[in-house]
Every structure is written in C-alpha cells, then in structure tokens.
Amino acid sequence: MRKATLVWFIFLSLLVVAPQRAAAAQKLLSFATARLGGSWAGIGAGLAKLLTEKIPGISIKAESTGGGVANNKLVHSGQSDIGLTVERLTLLARIGKGPFKKKKFTKNRMLLSGIQVGVLQIATLEGSGIKTLGDLKGKRVSAGPARGGGNPALKFSLLVHGITYKDFKVSYLNYAQGKNALIDGNLDAALTYAAIPVPALKELQAGRKKWRLVGIKPEKVVQIAKRFKGYFRVTVPAKAYGLAQDTITIGARNGLIVNADLDNKLVYQIIKTIDQNLDTVKKIHPSLKKMNRKIWAKSSVPVPYHPGAIRYYKEVGLLK
C-alpha cells in the first residue's frame, strides 16, 4: 500500500514539475511595437505570434510602446529584444543626434531593412484653412506620441518651412486620440506616421466629417530629402482613404532592429523564419504586401547588421 502511494505521489509530482521545467526552458522575448492607431501594433503582434509558433523554445510578446524613438532606447537597453524602427531614427540614436542628442544608443543592430515605408500623414477637417505644412502656424496640432517616429519627421519637415513648434499649439496624442480630438473640434490637425493605410485614418474615413490630408509642396520635399538623409517623396493615393485627390508628403523606410547581445543562432532563426513564411507575413498588414526581400540586407542608413542576420543573408545570396 505504501509502495503504491509512493508511486502515485511521484507521478503527481512529475505532472507538476514537468510543465514548470518546460516554462523555464522557454526563452521569453520582448517585441517593441507602438500604440494602437497605427500599423506597428498589429504588425508586431502578428510577427510575434508567427515566430513563437515556428521557433521552438521561445515566446515573444508584442509590447505597446511610444513608437520609433522609444523602441531604439528600449532595444539598446535590453528591455526589448526586437523592435520596429524608422531606420533614420536608428542612425540618429547611434550618433546621438536629433531626439537622442543627450546620449548615443549604440547597441541596436539591423535585422531587416524596408519592412514597410512609414509615411507622414496629417489629417485636417475641411474648412480648417490648412492645405500645406506652412499653414500650421497658429493652429492646434497633435504631433503624435512624443517618442514616436512622426514627431521628429514633423520637426524636420517644418524646419525647411521656417516653422518650429513655437509657432502653433502642440500636443502629443496617440493616433486614435488625435483622430477623436479632431472630430470633436479640439484640434485643427492630427499627425499620424505609419504605413498606408493608417487604422485611425480609416476610422476617420468611416465617419461623417469631411477631411483631407495636409500636403507638402514638391520643392519642399526635395529640400527635406537633401537635408535629412533617409526621407523621400511619397504620394498618398486618394483611394487609400476615399479622398478627392492624391497627397504629396514624405516617408522613410521602416525596419526591424535587435539588441547586439541577442544570441546569433536565435537571430539567424528569426530572420530565416520570416523569410520562409513570407506569404504569411505579407498578410499581417496591407503595407507588408509590397515588402521586397532584396533590400532586407541593404539598410537605408549606415547602421551595422547583427551577425546572425548577416550569416543568413549570405547563405541565401542577399549579401556577398
């Protein structure tokens, strides 16, 4: 009887301990994305789910963050292992310029370049009198999250117009909040910086208010591109949001970064898994449909790649 009881006790103990050991063996990773209202939250969640399902022994959690600026700080510090980024911001973080001027963030490594194009898209209601960036003077403007990628993009763009944040009333709302404030009449213009289409702007399209995007004059776009490496001209098609006309603005490549200390084999597995499941990845968000793997190993800015990514790119011929 005692023997049977002992065997039963050991069996129950194994049932309890085995799952604990399995959980302990699971490597937990943090994926820095952005707040709801843009495309990054959904993209990060989709990639985290795919990688967790396909790579044994890891579990990746998509984290809501302030966006591009915040992600570079989080990945550098090791608080996040992977992050979405505006590639130009990763360069600025590395050299300690722009929104990173108080410190250099040198532990970020490129994983993948050109996952999508982030686009500066500023919404305003019809009748606001705002048609181009030069018309923002004296207005109430949301510059997006303070640590997001849109805030520096707007600042850089305003500089070629001779305008600073001192020339209008600025607030820092996430994209959903900005959209709501615009509808409620508490804002004159609301910034989003994300791939087309932006969820918050699609919601605006579905509403009753008539609105449009604030454009940038072509000659100003040329000046921005010359002065601030990484930005280029983007045309937002009218059909993207059911608007009356196309809008000229700026955009920049977005990419994926990882912490320099992340295990080489794991980074290799991550990029390999993304590549081998590209059809699934492209279904995560409409902006990923045009992703071109030929530029993954060709960052738009001089930021080093992680050795694990380099190994994979060389194996598949994307890097010599």
PDB file of C-alpha atoms in Angstrom:
ATOM      1  CA  MET A   1       0.000   0.000   0.000  1.00  0.00           C
ATOM      2  CA  ARG A   2       2.806   2.357   0.971  1.00  0.00           C
ATOM      3  CA  LYS A   3       4.607   1.495  -2.259  1.00  0.00           C
ATOM      4  CA  ALA A   4       1.539   2.267  -4.366  1.00  0.00           C
ATOM      5  CA  THR A   5       1.065   5.559  -2.527  1.00  0.00           C
ATOM      6  CA  LEU A   6       4.705   6.492  -3.118  1.00  0.00           C
ATOM      7  CA  VAL A   7       4.442   5.726  -6.842  1.00  0.00           C
ATOM      8  CA  TRP A   8       1.260   7.811  -7.075  1.00  0.00           C
ATOM      9  CA  PHE A   9       2.948  10.702  -5.246  1.00  0.00           C
ATOM     10  CA  ILE A  10       5.934  10.616  -7.619  1.00  0.00           C
ATOM     11  CA  PHE A  11       3.595  10.556 -10.620  1.00  0.00           C
ATOM     12  CA  LEU A  12       1.698  13.625  -9.379  1.00  0.00           C
ATOM     13  CA  SER A  13       4.961  15.425  -8.654  1.00  0.00           C
ATOM     14  CA  LEU A  14       6.130  14.851 -12.205  1.00  0.00           C
ATOM     15  CA  LEU A  15       2.874  16.268 -13.544  1.00  0.00           C
ATOM     16  CA  VAL A  16       3.502  19.470 -11.586  1.00  0.00           C
ATOM     17  CA  VAL A  17       7.237  19.784 -12.199  1.00  0.00           C
ATOM     18  CA  ALA A  18       7.260  18.954 -15.930  1.00  0.00           C
ATOM     19  CA  PRO A  19       5.240  22.000 -17.042  1.00  0.00           C
ATOM     20  CA  GLN A  20       7.338  24.210 -14.770  1.00  0.00           C
ATOM     21  CA  ARG A  21      10.526  22.933 -16.390  1.00  0.00           C
ATOM     22  CA  ALA A  22       9.039  23.441 -19.858  1.00  0.00           C
ATOM     23  CA  ALA A  23       8.114  27.004 -18.974  1.00  0.00           C
ATOM     24  CA  ALA A  24      11.563  27.610 -17.537  1.00  0.00           C
ATOM     25  CA  ALA A  25      13.154  26.352 -20.741  1.00  0.00           C
ATOM     26  CA  GLN A  26      11.043  28.781 -22.791  1.00  0.00           C
ATOM     27  CA  LYS A  27      13.051  31.899 -23.657  1.00  0.00           C
ATOM     28  CA  LEU A  28      10.873  34.992 -23.281  1.00  0.00           C
ATOM     29  CA  LEU A  29      11.478  37.862 -25.708  1.00  0.00           C
ATOM     30  CA  SER A  30      10.006  41.354 -25.862  1.00  0.00           C
ATOM     31  CA  PHE A  31       8.995  42.915 -29.200  1.00  0.00           C
ATOM     32  CA  ALA A  32       8.706  46.732 -29.090  1.00  0.00           C
ATOM     33  CA  THR A  33       5.929  47.986 -31.384  1.00  0.00           C
ATOM     34  CA  ALA A  34       3.797  51.123 -30.819  1.00  0.00           C
ATOM     35  CA  ARG A  35       0.421  52.198 -29.513  1.00  0.00           C
ATOM     36  CA  LEU A  36      -2.872  51.358 -31.187  1.00  0.00           C
ATOM     37  CA  GLY A  37      -3.986  53.556 -34.070  1.00  0.00           C
ATOM     38  CA  GLY A  38      -1.020  52.962 -36.374  1.00  0.00           C
ATOM     39  CA  SER A  39       0.216  49.858 -38.179  1.00  0.00           C
ATOM     40  CA  TRP A  40       3.046  48.790 -35.869  1.00  0.00           C
ATOM     41  CA  ALA A  41       0.906  47.337 -33.079  1.00  0.00           C
ATOM     42  CA  GLY A  42      -0.729  44.882 -35.475  1.00  0.00           C
ATOM     43  CA  ILE A  43       2.488  44.082 -37.339  1.00  0.00           C
ATOM     44  CA  GLY A  44       4.376  43.425 -34.115  1.00  0.00           C
ATOM     45  CA  ALA A  45       1.609  41.216 -32.743  1.00  0.00           C
ATOM     46  CA  GLY A  46       1.435  39.245 -35.990  1.00  0.00           C
ATOM     47  CA  LEU A  47       5.187  38.695 -36.195  1.00  0.00           C
ATOM     48  CA  ALA A  48       5.419  37.791 -32.504  1.00  0.00           C
ATOM     49  CA  LYS A  49       2.706  35.158 -32.968  1.00  0.00           C
ATOM     50  CA  LEU A  50       4.344  33.700 -36.085  1.00  0.00           C
ATOM     51  CA  LEU A  51       7.824  33.499 -34.552  1.00  0.00           C
ATOM     52  CA  THR A  52       6.513  31.990 -31.314  1.00  0.00           C
ATOM     53  CA  GLU A  53       4.670  29.295 -33.271  1.00  0.00           C
ATOM     54  CA  LYS A  54       7.542  28.473 -35.629  1.00  0.00           C
ATOM     55  CA  ILE A  55      10.672  28.680 -33.443  1.00  0.00           C
ATOM     56  CA  PRO A  56      10.864  26.046 -30.676  1.00  0.00           C
ATOM     57  CA  GLY A  57      11.783  27.215 -27.190  1.00  0.00           C
ATOM     58  CA  ILE A  58      10.851  30.893 -27.481  1.00  0.00           C
ATOM     59  CA  SER A  59       7.840  33.004 -26.615  1.00  0.00           C
ATOM     60  CA  ILE A  60       7.657  36.558 -27.973  1.00  0.00           C
ATOM     61  CA  LYS A  61       5.370  39.182 -26.502  1.00  0.00           C
ATOM     62  CA  ALA A  62       4.458  42.275 -28.529  1.00  0.00           C
ATOM     63  CA  GLU A  63       4.743  45.323 -26.267  1.00  0.00           C
ATOM     64  CA  SER A  64       2.864  48.605 -26.705  1.00  0.00           C
ATOM     65  CA  THR A  65       5.412  51.459 -26.712  1.00  0.00           C
ATOM     66  CA  GLY A  66       5.774  55.122 -27.611  1.00  0.00           C
ATOM     67  CA  GLY A  67       6.984  54.176 -31.109  1.00  0.00           C
ATOM     68  CA  GLY A  68      10.182  54.771 -33.084  1.00  0.00           C
ATOM     69  CA  VAL A  69      12.191  56.873 -30.625  1.00  0.00           C
ATOM     70  CA  ALA A  70      11.149  54.770 -27.637  1.00  0.00           C
ATOM     71  CA  ASN A  71      11.907  51.494 -29.427  1.00  0.00           C
ATOM     72  CA  ASN A  72      15.513  52.451 -30.136  1.00  0.00           C
ATOM     73  CA  LYS A  73      16.023  53.206 -26.453  1.00  0.00           C
ATOM     74  CA  LEU A  74      14.283  50.017 -25.324  1.00  0.00           C
ATOM     75  CA  VAL A  75      16.219  47.709 -27.643  1.00  0.00           C
ATOM     76  CA  HIS A  76      19.544  49.395 -26.818  1.00  0.00           C
ATOM     77  CA  SER A  77      18.949  48.953 -23.082  1.00  0.00           C
ATOM     78  CA  GLY A  78      17.887  45.322 -23.460  1.00  0.00           C
ATOM     79  CA  GLN A  79      14.396  45.993 -22.116  1.00  0.00           C
ATOM     80  CA  SER A  80      13.211  44.847 -25.530  1.00  0.00           C
ATOM     81  CA  ASP A  81      14.959  42.278 -27.714  1.00  0.00           C
ATOM     82  CA  ILE A  82      13.372  43.177 -31.053  1.00  0.00           C
ATOM     83  CA  GLY A  83      11.781  46.400 -32.225  1.00  0.00           C
ATOM     84  CA  LEU A  84      10.194  48.161 -35.152  1.00  0.00           C
ATOM     85  CA  THR A  85      12.035  51.318 -36.130  1.00  0.00           C
ATOM     86  CA  VAL A  86      12.216  54.209 -38.524  1.00  0.00           C
ATOM     87  CA  GLU A  87      15.649  53.498 -39.967  1.00  0.00           C
ATOM     88  CA  ARG A  88      16.729  57.131 -39.882  1.00  0.00           C
ATOM     89  CA  LEU A  89      15.963  57.211 -36.159  1.00  0.00           C
ATOM     90  CA  THR A  90      18.255  54.236 -35.561  1.00  0.00           C
ATOM     91  CA  LEU A  91      21.070  56.181 -37.214  1.00  0.00           C
ATOM     92  CA  LEU A  92      20.318  59.281 -35.121  1.00  0.00           C
ATOM     93  CA  ALA A  93      20.249  57.110 -31.996  1.00  0.00           C
ATOM     94  CA  ARG A  94      23.641  55.651 -32.892  1.00  0.00           C
ATOM     95  CA  ILE A  95      25.320  59.045 -33.359  1.00  0.00           C
ATOM     96  CA  GLY A  96      23.421  60.857 -30.607  1.00  0.00           C
ATOM     97  CA  LYS A  97      21.606  63.396 -32.755  1.00  0.00           C
ATOM     98  CA  GLY A  98      18.041  64.650 -33.140  1.00  0.00           C
ATOM     99  CA  PRO A  99      15.775  63.261 -30.394  1.00  0.00           C
ATOM    100  CA  PHE A 100      18.764  61.316 -28.979  1.00  0.00           C
ATOM    101  CA  LYS A 101      21.169  64.243 -28.600  1.00  0.00           C
ATOM    102  CA  LYS A 102      21.852  63.622 -24.903  1.00  0.00           C
ATOM    103  CA  LYS A 103      23.157  60.063 -25.382  1.00  0.00           C
ATOM    104  CA  LYS A 104      24.390  57.591 -28.023  1.00  0.00           C
ATOM    105  CA  PHE A 105      22.438  54.335 -28.355  1.00  0.00           C
ATOM    106  CA  THR A 106      24.967  52.032 -29.985  1.00  0.00           C
ATOM    107  CA  LYS A 107      23.707  48.530 -29.141  1.00  0.00           C
ATOM    108  CA  ASN A 108      20.999  48.445 -31.801  1.00  0.00           C
ATOM    109  CA  ARG A 109      21.647  46.206 -34.806  1.00  0.00           C
ATOM    110  CA  MET A 110      19.698  45.976 -38.041  1.00  0.00           C
ATOM    111  CA  LEU A 111      17.781  42.766 -38.582  1.00  0.00           C
ATOM    112  CA  LEU A 112      15.768  43.683 -41.640  1.00  0.00           C
ATOM    113  CA  SER A 113      15.539  46.850 -43.737  1.00  0.00           C
ATOM    114  CA  GLY A 114      12.456  48.034 -45.573  1.00  0.00           C
ATOM    115  CA  ILE A 115       9.751  46.034 -43.848  1.00  0.00           C
ATOM    116  CA  GLN A 116       7.472  48.871 -44.927  1.00  0.00           C
ATOM    117  CA  VAL A 117       7.516  52.606 -45.660  1.00  0.00           C
ATOM    118  CA  GLY A 118       6.416  54.889 -42.842  1.00  0.00           C
ATOM    119  CA  VAL A 119       4.551  57.907 -44.191  1.00  0.00           C
ATOM    120  CA  LEU A 120       3.872  61.313 -42.633  1.00  0.00           C
ATOM    121  CA  GLN A 121       0.090  61.703 -42.874  1.00  0.00           C
ATOM    122  CA  ILE A 122      -1.509  64.721 -41.199  1.00  0.00           C
ATOM    123  CA  ALA A 123      -5.289  64.917 -41.168  1.00  0.00           C
ATOM    124  CA  THR A 124      -7.345  68.097 -41.018  1.00  0.00           C
ATOM    125  CA  LEU A 125     -11.049  68.790 -41.409  1.00  0.00           C
ATOM    126  CA  GLU A 126     -12.409  70.646 -44.419  1.00  0.00           C
ATOM    127  CA  GLY A 127     -12.722  74.322 -43.590  1.00  0.00           C
ATOM    128  CA  SER A 128      -9.644  74.445 -41.334  1.00  0.00           C
ATOM    129  CA  GLY A 129      -7.720  76.526 -43.861  1.00  0.00           C
ATOM    130  CA  ILE A 130      -4.802  74.088 -43.685  1.00  0.00           C
ATOM    131  CA  LYS A 131      -3.586  72.779 -47.040  1.00  0.00           C
ATOM    132  CA  THR A 132       0.203  72.521 -46.589  1.00  0.00           C
ATOM    133  CA  LEU A 133       2.600  72.405 -43.638  1.00  0.00           C
ATOM    134  CA  GLY A 134       3.145  76.138 -43.968  1.00  0.00           C
ATOM    135  CA  ASP A 135      -0.472  76.665 -42.897  1.00  0.00           C
ATOM    136  CA  LEU A 136       0.033  75.142 -39.440  1.00  0.00           C
ATOM    137  CA  LYS A 137       1.065  78.467 -37.913  1.00  0.00           C
ATOM    138  CA  GLY A 138      -1.283  79.495 -35.138  1.00  0.00           C
ATOM    139  CA  LYS A 139      -3.182  76.197 -35.231  1.00  0.00           C
ATOM    140  CA  ARG A 140      -3.789  73.421 -32.700  1.00  0.00           C
ATOM    141  CA  VAL A 141      -1.719  70.434 -33.776  1.00  0.00           C
ATOM    142  CA  SER A 142      -1.128  66.950 -32.392  1.00  0.00           C
ATOM    143  CA  ALA A 143       2.419  65.811 -33.214  1.00  0.00           C
ATOM    144  CA  GLY A 144       1.659  62.207 -32.309  1.00  0.00           C
ATOM    145  CA  PRO A 145       3.298  60.393 -29.373  1.00  0.00           C
ATOM    146  CA  ALA A 146       6.293  62.359 -28.073  1.00  0.00           C
ATOM    147  CA  ARG A 147       8.588  59.339 -28.503  1.00  0.00           C
ATOM    148  CA  GLY A 148       7.141  58.196 -31.820  1.00  0.00           C
ATOM    149  CA  GLY A 149       8.641  58.417 -35.309  1.00  0.00           C
ATOM    150  CA  GLY A 150       6.231  61.102 -36.505  1.00  0.00           C
ATOM    151  CA  ASN A 151       7.362  63.754 -34.062  1.00  0.00           C
ATOM    152  CA  PRO A 152      10.926  64.097 -35.457  1.00  0.00           C
ATOM    153  CA  ALA A 153       9.644  63.708 -39.038  1.00  0.00           C
ATOM    154  CA  LEU A 154       7.350  66.681 -38.491  1.00  0.00           C
ATOM    155  CA  LYS A 155      10.102  68.745 -36.858  1.00  0.00           C
ATOM    156  CA  PHE A 156      12.497  68.094 -39.747  1.00  0.00           C
ATOM    157  CA  SER A 157       9.808  68.970 -42.293  1.00  0.00           C
ATOM    158  CA  LEU A 158       8.885  72.182 -40.508  1.00  0.00           C
ATOM    159  CA  LEU A 159      12.500  73.376 -40.478  1.00  0.00           C
ATOM    160  CA  VAL A 160      12.541  73.799 -44.269  1.00  0.00           C
ATOM    161  CA  HIS A 161       9.360  75.858 -43.923  1.00  0.00           C
ATOM    162  CA  GLY A 162      10.952  78.117 -41.315  1.00  0.00           C
ATOM    163  CA  ILE A 163       8.499  76.902 -38.676  1.00  0.00           C
ATOM    164  CA  THR A 164       9.014  75.391 -35.221  1.00  0.00           C
ATOM    165  CA  TYR A 165       6.668  74.046 -32.562  1.00  0.00           C
ATOM    166  CA  LYS A 166       6.664  77.523 -31.018  1.00  0.00           C
ATOM    167  CA  ASP A 167       4.570  78.724 -33.960  1.00  0.00           C
ATOM    168  CA  PHE A 168       1.491  76.668 -33.029  1.00  0.00           C
ATOM    169  CA  LYS A 169      -0.130  74.973 -30.050  1.00  0.00           C
ATOM    170  CA  VAL A 170       1.282  71.450 -29.932  1.00  0.00           C
ATOM    171  CA  SER A 171       0.012  68.386 -28.094  1.00  0.00           C
ATOM    172  CA  TYR A 172       1.261  64.800 -28.075  1.00  0.00           C
ATOM    173  CA  LEU A 173      -1.648  62.449 -28.623  1.00  0.00           C
ATOM    174  CA  ASN A 174      -1.595  58.921 -29.937  1.00  0.00           C
ATOM    175  CA  TYR A 175      -3.224  58.468 -33.323  1.00  0.00           C
ATOM    176  CA  ALA A 176      -6.607  57.334 -32.021  1.00  0.00           C
ATOM    177  CA  GLN A 177      -6.743  60.210 -29.535  1.00  0.00           C
ATOM    178  CA  GLY A 178      -5.704  62.697 -32.216  1.00  0.00           C
ATOM    179  CA  LYS A 179      -8.428  61.460 -34.538  1.00  0.00           C
ATOM    180  CA  ASN A 180     -11.050  61.823 -31.804  1.00  0.00           C
ATOM    181  CA  ALA A 181      -9.856  65.315 -30.836  1.00  0.00           C
ATOM    182  CA  LEU A 182     -10.048  66.354 -34.488  1.00  0.00           C
ATOM    183  CA  ILE A 183     -13.629  65.099 -34.778  1.00  0.00           C
ATOM    184  CA  ASP A 184     -14.603  66.814 -31.515  1.00  0.00           C
ATOM    185  CA  GLY A 185     -13.222  70.150 -32.714  1.00  0.00           C
ATOM    186  CA  ASN A 186     -10.392  70.258 -30.172  1.00  0.00           C
ATOM    187  CA  LEU A 187      -7.640  70.064 -32.823  1.00  0.00           C
ATOM    188  CA  ASP A 188      -7.016  71.616 -36.218  1.00  0.00           C
ATOM    189  CA  ALA A 189      -4.582  68.937 -37.416  1.00  0.00           C
ATOM    190  CA  ALA A 190      -3.670  65.445 -36.207  1.00  0.00           C
ATOM    191  CA  LEU A 191      -0.425  63.726 -37.178  1.00  0.00           C
ATOM    192  CA  THR A 192      -0.017  60.062 -37.947  1.00  0.00           C
ATOM    193  CA  TYR A 193       3.241  58.491 -39.067  1.00  0.00           C
ATOM    194  CA  ALA A 194       2.668  54.975 -40.274  1.00  0.00           C
ATOM    195  CA  ALA A 195       2.300  52.820 -43.335  1.00  0.00           C
ATOM    196  CA  ILE A 196      -0.674  53.337 -45.617  1.00  0.00           C
ATOM    197  CA  PRO A 197      -3.441  52.733 -44.618  1.00  0.00           C
ATOM    198  CA  VAL A 198      -3.404  54.043 -41.043  1.00  0.00           C
ATOM    199  CA  PRO A 199      -6.186  52.468 -38.927  1.00  0.00           C
ATOM    200  CA  ALA A 200      -7.030  55.786 -37.243  1.00  0.00           C
ATOM    201  CA  LEU A 201      -7.454  57.462 -40.631  1.00  0.00           C
ATOM    202  CA  LYS A 202      -9.595  54.601 -41.916  1.00  0.00           C
ATOM    203  CA  GLU A 203     -11.847  55.239 -38.928  1.00  0.00           C
ATOM    204  CA  LEU A 204     -11.927  58.924 -39.844  1.00  0.00           C
ATOM    205  CA  GLN A 205     -12.908  57.918 -43.375  1.00  0.00           C
ATOM    206  CA  ALA A 206     -15.794  55.868 -41.995  1.00  0.00           C
ATOM    207  CA  GLY A 207     -17.150  58.861 -40.054  1.00  0.00           C
ATOM    208  CA  ARG A 208     -19.348  61.734 -41.176  1.00  0.00           C
ATOM    209  CA  LYS A 209     -16.770  64.536 -41.095  1.00  0.00           C
ATOM    210  CA  LYS A 210     -15.219  65.747 -44.342  1.00  0.00           C
ATOM    211  CA  TRP A 211     -11.440  65.813 -44.103  1.00  0.00           C
ATOM    212  CA  ARG A 212      -8.239  65.800 -46.107  1.00  0.00           C
ATOM    213  CA  LEU A 213      -4.516  65.219 -45.719  1.00  0.00           C
ATOM    214  CA  VAL A 214      -2.092  68.111 -45.330  1.00  0.00           C
ATOM    215  CA  GLY A 215       0.347  68.106 -48.239  1.00  0.00           C
ATOM    216  CA  ILE A 216       3.972  69.180 -48.647  1.00  0.00           C
ATOM    217  CA  LYS A 217       4.950  71.188 -51.708  1.00  0.00           C
ATOM    218  CA  PRO A 218       7.229  69.212 -54.089  1.00  0.00           C
ATOM    219  CA  GLU A 219      10.089  71.718 -53.811  1.00  0.00           C
ATOM    220  CA  LYS A 220       9.956  71.428 -50.011  1.00  0.00           C
ATOM    221  CA  VAL A 221      10.064  67.631 -50.250  1.00  0.00           C
ATOM    222  CA  VAL A 222      13.286  67.936 -52.281  1.00  0.00           C
ATOM    223  CA  GLN A 223      14.795  70.158 -49.565  1.00  0.00           C
ATOM    224  CA  ILE A 224      13.779  67.749 -46.802  1.00  0.00           C
ATOM    225  CA  ALA A 225      15.285  64.761 -48.648  1.00  0.00           C
ATOM    226  CA  LYS A 226      18.573  66.615 -49.225  1.00  0.00           C
ATOM    227  CA  ARG A 227      18.883  67.876 -45.677  1.00  0.00           C
ATOM    228  CA  PHE A 228      17.703  64.817 -43.772  1.00  0.00           C
ATOM    229  CA  LYS A 229      19.078  61.519 -45.104  1.00  0.00           C
ATOM    230  CA  GLY A 230      16.555  58.703 -45.285  1.00  0.00           C
ATOM    231  CA  TYR A 231      13.410  60.658 -46.130  1.00  0.00           C
ATOM    232  CA  PHE A 232      11.936  60.682 -49.622  1.00  0.00           C
ATOM    233  CA  ARG A 233       8.834  61.729 -51.542  1.00  0.00           C
ATOM    234  CA  VAL A 234       5.687  59.657 -51.103  1.00  0.00           C
ATOM    235  CA  THR A 235       2.318  60.121 -52.764  1.00  0.00           C
ATOM    236  CA  VAL A 236      -0.684  59.003 -50.737  1.00  0.00           C
ATOM    237  CA  PRO A 237      -3.276  57.849 -53.285  1.00  0.00           C
ATOM    238  CA  ALA A 238      -6.723  59.394 -52.917  1.00  0.00           C
ATOM    239  CA  LYS A 239      -8.304  55.932 -52.970  1.00  0.00           C
ATOM    240  CA  ALA A 240      -6.462  54.928 -49.784  1.00  0.00           C
ATOM    241  CA  TYR A 241      -8.962  56.946 -47.741  1.00  0.00           C
ATOM    242  CA  GLY A 242     -11.636  57.878 -50.264  1.00  0.00           C
ATOM    243  CA  LEU A 243     -10.339  61.449 -50.622  1.00  0.00           C
ATOM    244  CA  ALA A 244     -10.756  63.828 -53.545  1.00  0.00           C
ATOM    245  CA  GLN A 245      -7.084  63.932 -54.572  1.00  0.00           C
ATOM    246  CA  ASP A 246      -3.638  62.415 -54.065  1.00  0.00           C
ATOM    247  CA  THR A 247      -1.407  63.996 -51.415  1.00  0.00           C
ATOM    248  CA  ILE A 248       2.349  64.583 -51.667  1.00  0.00           C
ATOM    249  CA  THR A 249       4.227  64.051 -48.414  1.00  0.00           C
ATOM    250  CA  ILE A 250       7.403  62.352 -47.101  1.00  0.00           C
ATOM    251  CA  GLY A 251       8.236  58.885 -45.904  1.00  0.00           C
ATOM    252  CA  ALA A 252      11.150  56.750 -44.796  1.00  0.00           C
ATOM    253  CA  ARG A 253      11.977  53.081 -44.616  1.00  0.00           C
ATOM    254  CA  ASN A 254      10.943  51.225 -41.506  1.00  0.00           C
ATOM    255  CA  GLY A 255      12.886  48.193 -40.388  1.00  0.00           C
ATOM    256  CA  LEU A 256      13.462  45.711 -37.602  1.00  0.00           C
ATOM    257  CA  ILE A 257      16.258  46.053 -35.057  1.00  0.00           C
ATOM    258  CA  VAL A 258      17.583  43.697 -32.399  1.00  0.00           C
ATOM    259  CA  ASN A 259      19.862  44.093 -29.420  1.00  0.00           C
ATOM    260  CA  ALA A 260      23.530  43.433 -30.230  1.00  0.00           C
ATOM    261  CA  ASP A 261      23.757  40.833 -27.443  1.00  0.00           C
ATOM    262  CA  LEU A 262      20.907  38.678 -28.726  1.00  0.00           C
ATOM    263  CA  ASP A 263      22.154  35.155 -29.485  1.00  0.00           C
ATOM    264  CA  ASN A 264      23.498  34.763 -33.035  1.00  0.00           C
ATOM    265  CA  LYS A 265      21.713  31.465 -33.640  1.00  0.00           C
ATOM    266  CA  LEU A 266      18.419  32.887 -32.427  1.00  0.00           C
ATOM    267  CA  VAL A 267      18.685  35.964 -34.653  1.00  0.00           C
ATOM    268  CA  TYR A 268      19.516  33.656 -37.563  1.00  0.00           C
ATOM    269  CA  GLN A 269      16.385  31.620 -36.802  1.00  0.00           C
ATOM    270  CA  ILE A 270      14.236  34.737 -36.561  1.00  0.00           C
ATOM    271  CA  ILE A 271      15.156  36.158 -39.962  1.00  0.00           C
ATOM    272  CA  LYS A 272      15.067  32.691 -41.542  1.00  0.00           C
ATOM    273  CA  THR A 273      11.570  32.110 -40.182  1.00  0.00           C
ATOM    274  CA  ILE A 274      10.347  35.459 -41.501  1.00  0.00           C
ATOM    275  CA  ASP A 275      11.807  34.696 -44.932  1.00  0.00           C
ATOM    276  CA  GLN A 276      10.462  31.153 -45.118  1.00  0.00           C
ATOM    277  CA  ASN A 277       6.970  32.302 -44.127  1.00  0.00           C
ATOM    278  CA  LEU A 278       6.885  35.424 -46.265  1.00  0.00           C
ATOM    279  CA  ASP A 279       3.427  34.737 -47.692  1.00  0.00           C
ATOM    280  CA  THR A 280       2.022  34.625 -44.168  1.00  0.00           C
ATOM    281  CA  VAL A 281       3.961  37.725 -43.113  1.00  0.00           C
ATOM    282  CA  LYS A 282       2.588  39.751 -46.021  1.00  0.00           C
ATOM    283  CA  LYS A 283      -0.958  39.016 -44.859  1.00  0.00           C
ATOM    284  CA  ILE A 284      -0.366  40.588 -41.439  1.00  0.00           C
ATOM    285  CA  HIS A 285      -0.900  44.153 -42.728  1.00  0.00           C
ATOM    286  CA  PRO A 286      -1.635  45.625 -46.188  1.00  0.00           C
ATOM    287  CA  SER A 287       1.613  47.633 -46.103  1.00  0.00           C
ATOM    288  CA  LEU A 288       3.654  44.413 -45.989  1.00  0.00           C
ATOM    289  CA  LYS A 289       2.351  43.179 -49.335  1.00  0.00           C
ATOM    290  CA  LYS A 290       4.939  45.259 -51.214  1.00  0.00           C
ATOM    291  CA  MET A 291       7.856  44.219 -48.991  1.00  0.00           C
ATOM    292  CA  ASN A 292      10.933  43.494 -51.127  1.00  0.00           C
ATOM    293  CA  ARG A 293      13.311  40.949 -49.574  1.00  0.00           C
ATOM    294  CA  LYS A 294      16.092  42.080 -51.944  1.00  0.00           C
ATOM    295  CA  ILE A 295      16.623  45.210 -49.795  1.00  0.00           C
ATOM    296  CA  TRP A 296      16.476  43.484 -46.413  1.00  0.00           C
ATOM    297  CA  ALA A 297      20.273  43.437 -46.169  1.00  0.00           C
ATOM    298  CA  LYS A 298      20.668  46.958 -47.623  1.00  0.00           C
ATOM    299  CA  SER A 299      19.789  49.413 -44.883  1.00  0.00           C
ATOM    300  CA  SER A 300      18.953  52.957 -45.955  1.00  0.00           C
ATOM    301  CA  VAL A 301      21.311  54.243 -43.239  1.00  0.00           C
ATOM    302  CA  PRO A 302      24.825  53.228 -42.088  1.00  0.00           C
ATOM    303  CA  VAL A 303      23.874  51.041 -39.125  1.00  0.00           C
ATOM    304  CA  PRO A 304      25.563  47.621 -38.670  1.00  0.00           C
ATOM    305  CA  TYR A 305      23.641  44.372 -39.009  1.00  0.00           C
ATOM    306  CA  HIS A 306      23.526  41.659 -36.362  1.00  0.00           C
ATOM    307  CA  PRO A 307      25.956  38.764 -37.123  1.00  0.00           C
ATOM    308  CA  GLY A 308      23.074  36.290 -37.055  1.00  0.00           C
ATOM    309  CA  ALA A 309      21.274  38.224 -39.782  1.00  0.00           C
ATOM    310  CA  ILE A 310      24.477  38.592 -41.822  1.00  0.00           C
ATOM    311  CA  ARG A 311      25.002  34.828 -41.726  1.00  0.00           C
ATOM    312  CA  TYR A 312      21.520  34.180 -43.102  1.00  0.00           C
ATOM    313  CA  TYR A 313      21.705  36.867 -45.785  1.00  0.00           C
ATOM    314  CA  LYS A 314      24.988  35.419 -47.046  1.00  0.00           C
ATOM    315  CA  GLU A 315      23.538  31.903 -47.141  1.00  0.00           C
ATOM    316  CA  VAL A 316      20.597  32.960 -49.327  1.00  0.00           C
ATOM    317  CA  GLY A 317      22.606  35.294 -51.552  1.00  0.00           C
ATOM    318  CA  LEU A 318      21.181  38.591 -50.312  1.00  0.00           C
ATOM    319  CA  LEU A 319      24.628  39.632 -49.109  1.00  0.00           C
ATOM    320  CA  LYS A 320      28.064  38.889 -50.518  1.00  0.00           C
TER     321      LYS A 320
END
